[in-house]
């Protein structure tokens, strides 16, 4: 069996599989054969320096052709015409295609949520409710602009609805260890769970509380009884029940209540409700003093306090405010710096 036939079989077997290793071996072989043929042809100007030789191959393969280096012997011209130019063009095209394919594959895997994320201190949103989820993310983006990144984790086979704005991960289940690890669940500072099915929300909340007990866990339920069930197992979880019926009843008795509540919850228009923690090193004060401070210096209205026993709405002006108490206020924008 001739050497040429053996070479053909080897080439079909190995080079037909265009992986990085085979491409590198082919490039090295092409370079070595090109250098040897040019040496035989007497092209000393092209082969005496490794830098000049590599430069000439790249210029030739990329069809730039500056003309500052070229073969001078008859045999050298034949070598360049029959081997270096066709071989270089093919390898250059294969290399560029390989690199472009890698970038496209990387971009596509991110768009489809298949890539593992390396983020921390992020807001992890679990669940997909179409426009409802998009509205939630837009509100979070307004609140967290320049602060915590947002990661959307879903189960349906969809593409990233906001590419370039949020990170995206698709999982088979919100209790799948491998899938949730790709969303960096253990590094999240806040986990928001909002699914069409309450049972999925409950199981996801229990799983997240176990994997990341220090994260601020929020879960939305249509059935308020499930909120109570989750609180029994995860006392630190914050459950948000559906208030649609209550809003209807309130608006029926007090017209305009729905608009009021909508404005208090909206972050991009009108007055909105925010919260702040009274600094731990501060002296005990009263609602009267802080109410005046909020109103005079920030044009904000102090409406509630939480010292750990639940929210106390419209507290007395003589109510003491200890360090680390959570204060709720209404303002046009979030106040980032208080002059306590």
Coordinates of C-alpha atoms in Angstrom, one line a residue, residues 284-289 291 312 314-321:
X284 CA -32.6 56.2 70.3
X285 CA -34.9 58.8 68.8
X286 CA -38.6 59.3 68.2
X287 CA -41.0 59.3 65.3
X288 CA -41.6 63.0 65.8
X289 CA -38.0 64.0 65.2
X291 CA -40.9 62.7 60.7
X312 CA -46.5 49.4 62.6
X314 CA -48.9 55.4 61.2
X315 CA -47.0 55.2 64.5
X316 CA -47.5 57.7 67.3
X317 CA -45.2 60.7 67.2
X318 CA -43.9 59.7 70.7
X319 CA -43.0 56.2 69.5
X320 CA -39.3 55.4 70.2
X321 CA -37.1 54.4 67.3

